[in-house]
Short mmCIF file of C-alpha atoms and ligand atoms in Angstrom, two decimals:
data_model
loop_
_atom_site.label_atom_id
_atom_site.label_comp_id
_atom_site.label_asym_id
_atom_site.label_seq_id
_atom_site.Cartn_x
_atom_site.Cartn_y
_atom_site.Cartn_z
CA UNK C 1 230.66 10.02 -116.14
CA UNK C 2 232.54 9.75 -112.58
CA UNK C 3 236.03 8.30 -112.87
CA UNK C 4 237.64 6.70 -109.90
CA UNK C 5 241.42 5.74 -109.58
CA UNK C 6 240.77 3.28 -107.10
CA UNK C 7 236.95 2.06 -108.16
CA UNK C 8 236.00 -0.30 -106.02
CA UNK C 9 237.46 0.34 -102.88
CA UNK C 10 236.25 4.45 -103.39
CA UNK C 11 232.63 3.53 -103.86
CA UNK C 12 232.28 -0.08 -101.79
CA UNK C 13 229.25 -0.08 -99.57
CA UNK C 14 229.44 0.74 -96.11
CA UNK C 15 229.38 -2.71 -94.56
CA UNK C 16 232.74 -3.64 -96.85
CA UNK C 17 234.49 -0.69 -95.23
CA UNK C 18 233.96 -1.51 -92.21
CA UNK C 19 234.61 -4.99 -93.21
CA UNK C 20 237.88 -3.80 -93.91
CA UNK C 21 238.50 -1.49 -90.91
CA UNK C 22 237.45 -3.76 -88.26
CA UNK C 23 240.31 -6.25 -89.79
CA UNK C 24 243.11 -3.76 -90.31
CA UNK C 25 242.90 -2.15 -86.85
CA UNK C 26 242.99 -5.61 -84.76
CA UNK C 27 246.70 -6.07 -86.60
CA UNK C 28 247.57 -2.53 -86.27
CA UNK C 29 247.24 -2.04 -82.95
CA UNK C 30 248.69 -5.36 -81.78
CA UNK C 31 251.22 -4.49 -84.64
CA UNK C 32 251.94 -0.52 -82.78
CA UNK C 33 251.85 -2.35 -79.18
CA UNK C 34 254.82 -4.44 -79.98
CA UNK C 35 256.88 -2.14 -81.72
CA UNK C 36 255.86 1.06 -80.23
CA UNK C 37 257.26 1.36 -76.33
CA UNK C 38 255.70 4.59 -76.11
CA UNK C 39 252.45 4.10 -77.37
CA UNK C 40 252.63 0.67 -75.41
CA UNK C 41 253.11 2.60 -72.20
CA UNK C 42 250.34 4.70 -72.68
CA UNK C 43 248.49 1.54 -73.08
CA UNK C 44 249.30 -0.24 -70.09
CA UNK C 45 248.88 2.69 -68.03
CA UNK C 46 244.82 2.69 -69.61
CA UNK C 47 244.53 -0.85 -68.69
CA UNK C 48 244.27 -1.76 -72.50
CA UNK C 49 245.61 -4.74 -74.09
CA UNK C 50 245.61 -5.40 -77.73
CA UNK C 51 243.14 -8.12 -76.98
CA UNK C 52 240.40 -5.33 -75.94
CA UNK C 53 240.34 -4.05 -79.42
CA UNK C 54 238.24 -6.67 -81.69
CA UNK C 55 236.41 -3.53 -84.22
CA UNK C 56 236.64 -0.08 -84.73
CA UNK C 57 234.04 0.18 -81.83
CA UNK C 58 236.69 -0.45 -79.70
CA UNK C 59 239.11 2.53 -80.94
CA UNK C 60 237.72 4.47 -78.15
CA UNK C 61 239.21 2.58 -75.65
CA UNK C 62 242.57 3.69 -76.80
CA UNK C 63 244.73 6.31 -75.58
CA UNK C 64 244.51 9.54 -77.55
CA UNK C 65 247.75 11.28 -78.67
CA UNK C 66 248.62 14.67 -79.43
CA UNK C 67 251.41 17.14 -81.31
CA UNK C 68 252.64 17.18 -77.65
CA UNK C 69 253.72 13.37 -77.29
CA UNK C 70 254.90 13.98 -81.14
CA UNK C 71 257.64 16.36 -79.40
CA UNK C 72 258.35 14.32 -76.77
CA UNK C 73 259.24 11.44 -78.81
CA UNK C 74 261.02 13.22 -81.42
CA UNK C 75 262.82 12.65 -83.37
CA UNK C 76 262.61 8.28 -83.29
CA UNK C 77 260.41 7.75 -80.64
CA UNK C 78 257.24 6.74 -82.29
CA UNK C 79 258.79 4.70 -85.03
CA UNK C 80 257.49 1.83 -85.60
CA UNK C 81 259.98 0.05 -87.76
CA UNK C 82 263.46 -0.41 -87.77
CA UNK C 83 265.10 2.99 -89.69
CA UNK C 84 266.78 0.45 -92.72
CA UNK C 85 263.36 -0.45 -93.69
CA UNK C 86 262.44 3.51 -93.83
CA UNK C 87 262.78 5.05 -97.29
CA UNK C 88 261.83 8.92 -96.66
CA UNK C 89 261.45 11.53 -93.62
CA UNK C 90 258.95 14.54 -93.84
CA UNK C 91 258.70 16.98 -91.67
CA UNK C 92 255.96 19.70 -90.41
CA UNK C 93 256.89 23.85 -90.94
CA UNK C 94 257.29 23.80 -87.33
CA UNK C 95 256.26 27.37 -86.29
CA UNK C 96 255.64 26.96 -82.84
CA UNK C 97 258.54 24.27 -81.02
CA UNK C 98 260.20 21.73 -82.50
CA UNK C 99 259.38 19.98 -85.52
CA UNK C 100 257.50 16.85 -86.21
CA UNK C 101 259.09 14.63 -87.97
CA UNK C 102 256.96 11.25 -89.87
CA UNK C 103 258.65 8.89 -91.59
CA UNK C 104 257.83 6.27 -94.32
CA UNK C 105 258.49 2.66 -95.72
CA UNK C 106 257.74 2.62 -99.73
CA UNK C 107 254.35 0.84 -98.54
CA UNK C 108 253.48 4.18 -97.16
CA UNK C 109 254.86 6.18 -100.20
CA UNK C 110 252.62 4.23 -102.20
CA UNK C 111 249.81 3.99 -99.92
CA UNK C 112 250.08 7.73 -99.30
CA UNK C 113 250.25 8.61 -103.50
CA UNK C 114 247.21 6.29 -104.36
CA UNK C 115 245.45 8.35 -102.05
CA UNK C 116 246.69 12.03 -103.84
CA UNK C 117 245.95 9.75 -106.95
CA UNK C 118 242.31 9.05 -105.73
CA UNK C 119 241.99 13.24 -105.22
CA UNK C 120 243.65 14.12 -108.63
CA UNK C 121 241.32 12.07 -110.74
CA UNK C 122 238.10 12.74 -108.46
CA UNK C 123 238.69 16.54 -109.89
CA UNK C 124 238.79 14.83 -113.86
CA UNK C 125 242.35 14.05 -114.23
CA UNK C 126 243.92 11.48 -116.85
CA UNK C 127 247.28 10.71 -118.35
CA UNK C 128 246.31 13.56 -121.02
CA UNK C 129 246.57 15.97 -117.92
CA UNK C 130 249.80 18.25 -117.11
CA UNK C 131 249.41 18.55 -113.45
CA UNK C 132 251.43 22.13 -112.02
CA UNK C 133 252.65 21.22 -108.51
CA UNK C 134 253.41 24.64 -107.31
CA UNK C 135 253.28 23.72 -103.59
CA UNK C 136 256.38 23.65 -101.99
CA UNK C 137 258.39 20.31 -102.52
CA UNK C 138 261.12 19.03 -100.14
CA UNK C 139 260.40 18.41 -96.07
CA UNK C 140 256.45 19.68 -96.87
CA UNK C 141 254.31 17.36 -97.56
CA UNK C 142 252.48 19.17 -100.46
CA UNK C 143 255.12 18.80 -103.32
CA UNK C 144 255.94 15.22 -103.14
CA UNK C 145 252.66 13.64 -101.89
CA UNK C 146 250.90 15.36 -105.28
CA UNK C 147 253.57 14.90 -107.13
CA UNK C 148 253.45 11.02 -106.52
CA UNK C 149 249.77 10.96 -106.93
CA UNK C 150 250.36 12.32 -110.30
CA UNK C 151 252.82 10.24 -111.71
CA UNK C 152 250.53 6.98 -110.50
CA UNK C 153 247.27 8.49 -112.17
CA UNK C 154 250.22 8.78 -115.62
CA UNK C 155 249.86 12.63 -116.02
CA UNK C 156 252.55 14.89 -117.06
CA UNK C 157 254.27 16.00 -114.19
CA UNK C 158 255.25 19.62 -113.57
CA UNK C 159 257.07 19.87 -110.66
CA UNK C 160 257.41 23.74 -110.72
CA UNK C 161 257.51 23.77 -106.16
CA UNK C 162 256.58 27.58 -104.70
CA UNK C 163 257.73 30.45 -105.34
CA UNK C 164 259.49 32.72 -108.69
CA UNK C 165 255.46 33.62 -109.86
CA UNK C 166 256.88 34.95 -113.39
CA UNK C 167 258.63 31.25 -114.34
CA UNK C 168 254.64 29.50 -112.96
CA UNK C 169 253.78 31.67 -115.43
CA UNK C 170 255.29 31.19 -118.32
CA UNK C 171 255.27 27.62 -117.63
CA UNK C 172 251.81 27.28 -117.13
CA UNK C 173 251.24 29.12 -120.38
CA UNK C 174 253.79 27.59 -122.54
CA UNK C 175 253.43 24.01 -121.58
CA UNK C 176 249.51 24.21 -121.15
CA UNK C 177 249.15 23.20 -117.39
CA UNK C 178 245.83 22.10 -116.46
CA UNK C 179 245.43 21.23 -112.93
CA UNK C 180 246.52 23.82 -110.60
CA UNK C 181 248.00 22.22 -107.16
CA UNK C 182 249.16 24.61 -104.68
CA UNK C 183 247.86 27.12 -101.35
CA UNK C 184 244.47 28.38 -102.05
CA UNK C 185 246.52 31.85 -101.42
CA UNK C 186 248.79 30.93 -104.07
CA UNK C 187 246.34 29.89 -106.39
CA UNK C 188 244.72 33.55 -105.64
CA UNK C 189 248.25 35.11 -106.15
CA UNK C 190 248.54 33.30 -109.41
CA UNK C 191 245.34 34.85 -110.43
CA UNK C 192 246.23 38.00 -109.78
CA UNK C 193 249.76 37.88 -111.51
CA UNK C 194 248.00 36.07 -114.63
CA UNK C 195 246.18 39.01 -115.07
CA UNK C 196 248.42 41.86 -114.27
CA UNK C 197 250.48 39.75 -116.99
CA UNK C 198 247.81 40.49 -119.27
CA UNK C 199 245.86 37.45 -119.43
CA UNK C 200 242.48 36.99 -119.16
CA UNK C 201 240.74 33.79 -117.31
CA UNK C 202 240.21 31.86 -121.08
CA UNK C 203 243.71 32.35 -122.13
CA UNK C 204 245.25 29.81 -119.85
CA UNK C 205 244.54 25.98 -120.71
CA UNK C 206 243.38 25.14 -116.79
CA UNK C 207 240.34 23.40 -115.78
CA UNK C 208 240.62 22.63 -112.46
CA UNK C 209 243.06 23.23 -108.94
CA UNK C 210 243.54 21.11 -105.88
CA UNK C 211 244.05 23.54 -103.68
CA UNK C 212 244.63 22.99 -99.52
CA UNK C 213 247.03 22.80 -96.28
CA UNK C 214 245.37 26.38 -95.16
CA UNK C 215 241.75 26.94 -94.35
CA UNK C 216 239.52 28.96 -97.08
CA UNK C 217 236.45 29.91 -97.65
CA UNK C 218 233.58 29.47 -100.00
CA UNK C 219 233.94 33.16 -100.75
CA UNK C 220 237.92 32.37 -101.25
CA UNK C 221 236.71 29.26 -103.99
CA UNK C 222 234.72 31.68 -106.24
CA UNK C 223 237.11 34.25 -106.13
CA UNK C 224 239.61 31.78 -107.42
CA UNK C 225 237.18 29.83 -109.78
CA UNK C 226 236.53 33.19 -111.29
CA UNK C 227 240.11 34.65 -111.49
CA UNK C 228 241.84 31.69 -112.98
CA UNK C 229 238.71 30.17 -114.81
CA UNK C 230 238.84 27.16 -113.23
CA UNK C 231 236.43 24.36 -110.85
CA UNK C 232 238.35 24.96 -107.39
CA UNK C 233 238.42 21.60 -105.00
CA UNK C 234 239.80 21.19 -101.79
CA UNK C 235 242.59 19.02 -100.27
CA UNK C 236 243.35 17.77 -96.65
CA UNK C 237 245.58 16.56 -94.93
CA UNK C 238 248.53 16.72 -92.24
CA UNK C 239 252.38 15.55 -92.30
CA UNK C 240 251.54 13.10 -89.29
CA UNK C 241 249.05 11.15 -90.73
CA UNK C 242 250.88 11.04 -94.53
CA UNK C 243 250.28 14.38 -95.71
CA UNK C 244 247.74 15.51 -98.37
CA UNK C 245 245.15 13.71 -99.63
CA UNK C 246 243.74 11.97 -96.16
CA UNK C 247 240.44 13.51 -97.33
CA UNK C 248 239.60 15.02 -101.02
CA UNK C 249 236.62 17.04 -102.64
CA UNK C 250 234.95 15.16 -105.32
CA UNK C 251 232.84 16.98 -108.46
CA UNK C 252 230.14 18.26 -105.83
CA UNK C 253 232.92 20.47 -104.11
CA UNK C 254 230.74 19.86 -101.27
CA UNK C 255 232.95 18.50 -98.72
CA UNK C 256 235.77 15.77 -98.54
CA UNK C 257 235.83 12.48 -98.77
CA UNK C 258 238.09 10.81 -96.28
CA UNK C 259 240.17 7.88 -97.55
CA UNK C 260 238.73 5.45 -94.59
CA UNK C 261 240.48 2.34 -95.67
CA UNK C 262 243.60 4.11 -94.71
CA UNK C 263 242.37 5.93 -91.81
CA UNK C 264 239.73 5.39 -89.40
CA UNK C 265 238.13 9.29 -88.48
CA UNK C 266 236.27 10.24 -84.93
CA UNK C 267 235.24 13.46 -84.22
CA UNK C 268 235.55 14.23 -80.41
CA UNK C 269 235.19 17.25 -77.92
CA UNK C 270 238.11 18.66 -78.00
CA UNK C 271 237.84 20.00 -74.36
CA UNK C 272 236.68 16.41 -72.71
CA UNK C 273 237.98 14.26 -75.31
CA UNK C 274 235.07 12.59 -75.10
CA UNK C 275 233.53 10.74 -78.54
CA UNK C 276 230.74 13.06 -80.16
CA UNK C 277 227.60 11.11 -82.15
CA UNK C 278 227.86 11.48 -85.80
CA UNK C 279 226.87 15.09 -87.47
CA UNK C 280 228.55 16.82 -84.52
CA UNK C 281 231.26 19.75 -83.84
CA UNK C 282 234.15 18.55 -83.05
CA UNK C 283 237.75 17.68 -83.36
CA UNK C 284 238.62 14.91 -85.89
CA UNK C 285 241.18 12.56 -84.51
CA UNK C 286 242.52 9.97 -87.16
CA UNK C 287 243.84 6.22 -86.50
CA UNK C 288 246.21 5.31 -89.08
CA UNK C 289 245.05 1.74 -90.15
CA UNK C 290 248.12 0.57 -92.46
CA UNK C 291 250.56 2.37 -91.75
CA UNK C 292 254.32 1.20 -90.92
CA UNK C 293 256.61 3.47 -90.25
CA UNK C 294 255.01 6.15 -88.03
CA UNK C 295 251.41 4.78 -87.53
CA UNK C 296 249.51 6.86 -85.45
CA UNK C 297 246.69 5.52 -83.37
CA UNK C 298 243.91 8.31 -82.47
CA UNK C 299 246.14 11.37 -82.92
CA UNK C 300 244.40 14.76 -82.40
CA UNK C 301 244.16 16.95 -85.21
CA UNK C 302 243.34 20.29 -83.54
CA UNK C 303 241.21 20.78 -86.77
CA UNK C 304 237.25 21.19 -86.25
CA UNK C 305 234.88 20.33 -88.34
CA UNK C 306 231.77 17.78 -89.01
CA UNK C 307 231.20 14.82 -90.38
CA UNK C 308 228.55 14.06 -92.95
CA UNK C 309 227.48 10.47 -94.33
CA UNK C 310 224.86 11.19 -96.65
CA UNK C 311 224.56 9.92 -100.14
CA UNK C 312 227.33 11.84 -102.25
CA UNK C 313 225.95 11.84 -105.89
CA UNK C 314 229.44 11.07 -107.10
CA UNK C 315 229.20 7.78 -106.04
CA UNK C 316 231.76 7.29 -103.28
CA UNK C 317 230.99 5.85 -100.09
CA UNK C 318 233.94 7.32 -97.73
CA UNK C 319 232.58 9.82 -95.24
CA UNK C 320 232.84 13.45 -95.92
CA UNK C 321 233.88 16.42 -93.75
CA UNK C 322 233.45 20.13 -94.17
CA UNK C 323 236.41 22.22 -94.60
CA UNK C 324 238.27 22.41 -90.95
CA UNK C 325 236.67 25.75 -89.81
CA UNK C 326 240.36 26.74 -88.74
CA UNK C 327 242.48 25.17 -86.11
CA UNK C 328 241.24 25.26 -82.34
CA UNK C 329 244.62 26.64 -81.68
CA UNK C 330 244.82 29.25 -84.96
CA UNK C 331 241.25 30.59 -82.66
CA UNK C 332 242.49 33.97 -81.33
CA UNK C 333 240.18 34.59 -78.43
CA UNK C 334 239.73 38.48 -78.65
CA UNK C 335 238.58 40.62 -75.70
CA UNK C 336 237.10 37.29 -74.55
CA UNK C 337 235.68 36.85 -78.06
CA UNK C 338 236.36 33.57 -79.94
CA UNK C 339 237.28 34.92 -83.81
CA UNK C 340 238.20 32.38 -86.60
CA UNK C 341 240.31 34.64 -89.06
CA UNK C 342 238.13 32.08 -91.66
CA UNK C 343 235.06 34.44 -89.99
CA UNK C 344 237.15 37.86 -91.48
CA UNK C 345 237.60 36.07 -94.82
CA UNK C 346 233.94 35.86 -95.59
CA UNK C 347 232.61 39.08 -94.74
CA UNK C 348 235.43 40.68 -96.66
CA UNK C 349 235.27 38.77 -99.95
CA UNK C 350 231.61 38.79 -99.36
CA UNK C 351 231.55 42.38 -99.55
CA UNK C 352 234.06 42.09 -102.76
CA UNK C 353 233.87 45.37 -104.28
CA UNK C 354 237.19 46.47 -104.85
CA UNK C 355 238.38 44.63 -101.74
CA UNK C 356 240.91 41.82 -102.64
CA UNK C 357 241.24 38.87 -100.63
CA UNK C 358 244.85 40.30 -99.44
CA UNK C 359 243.94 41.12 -95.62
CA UNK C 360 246.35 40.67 -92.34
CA UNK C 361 245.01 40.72 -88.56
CA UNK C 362 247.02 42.51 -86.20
CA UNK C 363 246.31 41.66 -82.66
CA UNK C 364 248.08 43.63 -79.55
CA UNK C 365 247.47 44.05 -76.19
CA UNK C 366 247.59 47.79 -74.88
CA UNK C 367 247.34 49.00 -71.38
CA UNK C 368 245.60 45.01 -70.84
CA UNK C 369 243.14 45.99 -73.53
CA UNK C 370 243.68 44.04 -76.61
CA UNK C 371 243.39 45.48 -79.93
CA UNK C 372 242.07 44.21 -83.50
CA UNK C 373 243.12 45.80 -86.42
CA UNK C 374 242.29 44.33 -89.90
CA UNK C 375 244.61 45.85 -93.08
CA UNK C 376 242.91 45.68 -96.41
CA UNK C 377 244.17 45.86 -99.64
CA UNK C 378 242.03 47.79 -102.03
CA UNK C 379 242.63 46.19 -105.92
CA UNK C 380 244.05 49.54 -108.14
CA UNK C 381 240.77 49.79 -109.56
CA UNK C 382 239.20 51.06 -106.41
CA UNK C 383 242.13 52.83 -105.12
CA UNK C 384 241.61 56.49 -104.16
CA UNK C 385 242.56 59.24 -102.66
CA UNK C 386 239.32 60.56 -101.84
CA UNK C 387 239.53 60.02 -97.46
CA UNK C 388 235.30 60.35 -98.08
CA UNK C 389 234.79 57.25 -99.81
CA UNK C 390 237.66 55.07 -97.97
CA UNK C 391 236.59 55.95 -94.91
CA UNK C 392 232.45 54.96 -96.35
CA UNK C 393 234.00 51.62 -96.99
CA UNK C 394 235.89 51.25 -94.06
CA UNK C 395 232.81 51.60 -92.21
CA UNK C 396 230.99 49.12 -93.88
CA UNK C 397 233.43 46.62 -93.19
CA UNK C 398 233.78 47.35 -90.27
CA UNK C 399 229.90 47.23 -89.47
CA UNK C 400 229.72 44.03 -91.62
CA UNK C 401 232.57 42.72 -89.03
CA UNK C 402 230.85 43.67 -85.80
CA UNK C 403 227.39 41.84 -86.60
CA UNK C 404 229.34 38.33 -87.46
CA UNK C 405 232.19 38.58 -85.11
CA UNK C 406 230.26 40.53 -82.20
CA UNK C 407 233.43 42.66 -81.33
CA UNK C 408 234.67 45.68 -82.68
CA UNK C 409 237.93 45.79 -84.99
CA UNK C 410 239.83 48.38 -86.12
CA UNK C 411 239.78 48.51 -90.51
CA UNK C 412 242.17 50.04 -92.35
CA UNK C 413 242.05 50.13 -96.11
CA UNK C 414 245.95 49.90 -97.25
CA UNK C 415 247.49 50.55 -100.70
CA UNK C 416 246.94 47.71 -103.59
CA UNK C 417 250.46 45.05 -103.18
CA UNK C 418 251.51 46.87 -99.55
CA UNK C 419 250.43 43.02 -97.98
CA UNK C 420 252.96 40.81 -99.20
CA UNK C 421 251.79 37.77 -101.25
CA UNK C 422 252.21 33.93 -99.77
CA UNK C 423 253.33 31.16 -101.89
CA UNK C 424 252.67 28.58 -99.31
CA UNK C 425 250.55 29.06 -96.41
CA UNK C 426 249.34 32.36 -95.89
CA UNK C 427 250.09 34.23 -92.70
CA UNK C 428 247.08 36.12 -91.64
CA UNK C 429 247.22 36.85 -88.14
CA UNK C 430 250.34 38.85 -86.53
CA UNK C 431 249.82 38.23 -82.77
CA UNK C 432 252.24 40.78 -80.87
CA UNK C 433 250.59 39.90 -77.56
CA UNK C 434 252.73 38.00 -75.23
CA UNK C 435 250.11 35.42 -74.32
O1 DLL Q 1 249.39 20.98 -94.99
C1 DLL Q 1 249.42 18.76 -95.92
C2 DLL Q 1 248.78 19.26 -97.16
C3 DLL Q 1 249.54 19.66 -98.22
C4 DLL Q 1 247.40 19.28 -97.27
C5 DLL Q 1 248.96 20.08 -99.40
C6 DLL Q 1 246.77 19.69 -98.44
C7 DLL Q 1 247.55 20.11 -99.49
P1 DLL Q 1 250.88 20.12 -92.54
O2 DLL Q 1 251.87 21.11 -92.98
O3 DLL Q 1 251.30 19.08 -91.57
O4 DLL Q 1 250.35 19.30 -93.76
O5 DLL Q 1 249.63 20.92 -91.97
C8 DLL Q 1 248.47 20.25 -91.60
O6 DLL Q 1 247.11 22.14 -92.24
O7 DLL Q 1 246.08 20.02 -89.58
C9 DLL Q 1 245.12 21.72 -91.06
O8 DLL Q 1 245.10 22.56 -89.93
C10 DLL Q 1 245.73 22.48 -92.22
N1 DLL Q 1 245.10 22.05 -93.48
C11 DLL Q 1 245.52 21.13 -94.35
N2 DLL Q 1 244.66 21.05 -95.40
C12 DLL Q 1 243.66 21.93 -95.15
C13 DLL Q 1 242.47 22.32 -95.83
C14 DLL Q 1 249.71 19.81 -94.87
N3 DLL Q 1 242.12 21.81 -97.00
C15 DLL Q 1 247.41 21.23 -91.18
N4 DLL Q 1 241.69 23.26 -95.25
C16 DLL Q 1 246.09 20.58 -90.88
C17 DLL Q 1 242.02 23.81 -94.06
C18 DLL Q 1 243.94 22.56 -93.91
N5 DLL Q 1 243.13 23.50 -93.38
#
């Protein structure tokens, strides 16, 4: 039996949705036009009125926007609203520049929760749940957006945040958690501590995580799935468009299902910007549809991936995507070489075998050479100090790592804990080039 929070609007046929779509984005981009000056310039200098946009088929005449015009206008300059109508401000990690900052009325609270409510129930969960939120809470989007879906689907909140692994723990034990919600690499950390704890997979009362904001891999889901005894789903989603919960795995963990009466997707080259046919590569750009307070009209999500409509036996209609196959700019570009560090992920929990999923990429350039060196933790049960068989394993990675990537990398098999644990996103690549 499939449960749905939202029933009819999660599995409504095709023509309704678009139904729907074709009426929200006439208003919404009339509604951006006049309160957006920005956006409106970018407009007029296209030649497009609000009057050329009468469906979603016209989206594409639309300017396309970017993290770059996100900076520029920061930190009021794409709101769409007047602030006293504004309720909360979120706000991206902000690694590289300045910060983007999205704001929100309570219509896009709510709007925003129903859809973490749609993802939290699509993995089985009811009011007789205790949902752990152990993604971080405050300016990240992860804590509060699940936290809000959780409270509207009526389960019992725990609203643990990041971080202190011993009190997740005890909490999860005591209080019998049983959705997990947090980093794929904190989920795996979790695992890890749950059984150096003493624990085995059956002893903890969990059936299922929600696990996103960092790109994994299928490898990555049945290492977790085993570790913490658990079905593993995935969550997507970014601060500008609301945060998680734009798209959502349902029970076939085959994909997510993007919420499209929200937002409208396109997938597009992301070197011509041009709009690719369904089923193809590309970058997935999102139009925000009802959005008030900081609704973006086809931004660029720098994330790749494809888009499937095919039947989903689950019975909801919205499109699915694959997992973003990393960022296009999270791509190091190697000796020439594009590499994914999602590519290093695989081969090493493919191999498994006493290699844990704790790895770090170290990329340098020497003498205008780069180099590519890959640290990987060995679990204790595999840890040796016979130099023969590390250095037989370190030559099967790297071998494994040559035919999929096509360049050579440096392996070094490093002590079990010497690569410290993430409880958000995980840093995997240390770049030291100045590029
Ligand atoms: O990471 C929102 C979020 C929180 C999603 C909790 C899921 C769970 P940002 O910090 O703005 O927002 O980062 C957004 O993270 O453009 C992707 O590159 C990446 N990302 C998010 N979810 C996934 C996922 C949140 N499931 C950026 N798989 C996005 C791969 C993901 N990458």
């Amino acid at each position: 039996m499939q449960n749905y929070f939202q029933r009819e609007i999660e599995t409504a046929p095709r023509e309704k949705i678009l139904e729907i779509q074709n009426e929200k984005i006439v208003k919404q981009v009339k509604y951006v036009y006049e309160n957006v000056k920005y956006y409106r310039d970018l407009m007029d200098e296209k030649g497009v009125t609000p009057d050329d946009i009468k469906s979603v088929d016209d989206i594409k005449k639309l300017p396309l926007l970017s993290k770059s015009d996100l900076r520029e206008c920061y930190p009021y300059g794409l709101l769409a609203t007047d602030l006293k109508n504004c309720v909360r401000i979120q706000s991206t990690s902000g690694t590289t520049g300045k910060r983007v900052v999205a704001y929100y009325t309570q219509h896009d609270v709510d709007l925003w929760e129903e859809c973490c409510a749609r993802a939290i129930v699509a993995v089985g969960g009811t009011n007789e749940d205790v949902c752990h939120v152990a993604y971080g809470y405050g300016l990240f989007t992860g804590g509060a957006g699940i936290h809000g879906g959780s409270h509207k689907v009526g389960c019992l909140t725990l609203p643990m945040s990041s971080g202190n692994t011993d009190r997740q723990i005890q909490f999860m034990m005591d209080l019998g958690s049983t959705i997990l919600c947090c980093t794929p690499s904190y989920a795996a950390y979790i695992g890890e501590s749950l059984k150096e704890a003493g624990y085995k997979p059956e002893d903890n009362k969990l059936k299922a995580g929600i696990f996103g904001a960092e790109p994994w891999t299928e490898e990555m889901r049945k290492h977790i799935e085993e570790s913490l005894g658990i079905k593993a789903y995935d969550i997507y989603g970014l601060t500008e468009i609301s945060g998680p919960g734009v798209a959502f795995e349902c029970s076939e963990q085959s994909g997510m299902h993007i919420n499209e009466d929200h937002f409208y997707v396109e997938i597009i080259d992301p070197d011509t910007g041009e709009v690719l046919p369904e089923g193809s590569k590309g970058e997935l750009v999102f139009t925000c549809l009802d959005k008030e307070a900081f609704p973006l009209l086809r931004y660029r999500t720098r994330d790749i991936c494809v888009l499937s409509r095919e039947k989903c036996p689950c019975g909801r209609t919205h499109v699915k995507m694959t997992k973003p196959m990393g960022r296009s700019d999270d791509m190091l570009i190697i000796r020439g070489v594009n590499v994914f560090p999602s590519q290093i992920e695989e081969v090493l929990l493919k191999i498994g075998n006493g290699i844990t999923p704790n790895y770090q990429i170290i990329v340098d350039r020497v003498n205008n050479t780069d180099t590519f060196d890959i640290d990987v933790e060995l679990d204790e049960n595999m840890f040796t100090d016979d130099v023969k068989s590390i250095e037989k394993v370190e030559k099967h990675i790297v071998s494994e790592l040559r035919s999929v990537l096509g360049i050579g990398v440096k392996v070094h098999l490093v002590n079990p804990k010497s690569i410290s644990r993430s409880e958000g996103k995980a840093k995997r690549v240390i770049d030291n080039r100045k590029l």
